[in-house]
Amino acid sequence: MSEQRITQLKPRLPAAVRRSQLLDVATVRFAANGFHETSMEEIADAAGVTKPVLYQHFSSKKKLYLEILDSIGRELIAAVIQRAAAETDPYHRVLAGFRAYFLFACDHTSAYQLFFGSGARASDELAESIRKVEDVVALIIAGFIDADIETDHRETLGYALVGLGEVAGRRWVALHGDPDGPGLFPAEAEVLAVRLADLVWAGLRGLPGSPSPRPLDE
């Protein structure tokens, strides 16, 4: 496709808007094909721009990918914090955290697939971005565990809960996240959140100094 033809199809956008568009398009392409199998040319073509325009915003494919991972991570962390912190009851905190996590996968399926299922962990540099997010989320969750246990015990449980959500989420997205399939729905996210919250709560109640049983209204 010629640059003149692209200009006709895609009018010039403000730099910030164009950058956001390129990030969105790249997220979908990377999620579908992985980092190594996706070229900058493919991303530029999907976005309706030339490669020079893409390189004006991102100097390399790795920097583009890392920025996407950072953006996804920050959004996921913010969602978990906002929903969990809004609850005062321990069980509802657990449920709110899982709700935020699975609704993120529901509302941002390509981003979730890219972050957790695109093979990014094969690269040390890319995997480090994912580990940082997991670390933050695990420590946030650990801080919400209401029990009389030592800090390292609390943090271990935080990481265990992150792993539980990630494995269940990856399976759910793999089964239902195909764009040509039925898709992901909020009602399914709610069911998954409740099931995992119930499982986790059954274990947390057995910890020393644990809170009262699950609220009756649930």
Coordinates of N, CA, C and O in Angstrom, one line a residue, residues 41 57 64 75 128 135 177 181 206 211:
E41 N 6.2 -4.1 10.3 CA 5.5 -3.9 9.0 C 4.1 -4.3 9.1 O 3.2 -3.6 8.6
H57 N 7.2 6.9 16.5 CA 6.6 6.7 17.8 C 7.4 5.7 18.7 O 7.5 5.9 19.9
L64 N 8.3 -1.0 21.8 CA 6.8 -1.0 21.6 C 6.2 -2.0 22.5 O 5.2 -1.8 23.2
E75 N -2.7 -0.8 34.4 CA -4.2 -0.8 34.3 C -4.7 -1.9 35.2 O -5.7 -1.7 35.9
E128 N 10.5 -10.0 32.7 CA 10.8 -9.2 33.9 C 9.6 -8.2 34.1 O 9.2 -7.9 35.2
D135 N 4.5 -9.2 41.1 CA 5.0 -8.9 42.5 C 4.1 -7.9 43.1 O 3.8 -8.0 44.3
G177 N -11.8 -17.1 24.5 CA -11.3 -15.8 24.0 C -11.0 -15.6 22.6 O -10.5 -14.6 22.1
G181 N -14.9 -17.0 18.3 CA -15.8 -17.9 19.1 C -16.8 -17.1 19.9 O -17.2 -16.0 19.5
G206 N -9.1 -20.9 57.8 CA -8.4 -21.8 58.7 C -7.1 -21.2 59.2 O -6.4 -21.9 60.0
P211 N -10.7 -14.1 60.2 CA -12.0 -13.5 60.5 C -13.2 -14.4 60.5 O -13.0 -15.6 60.3

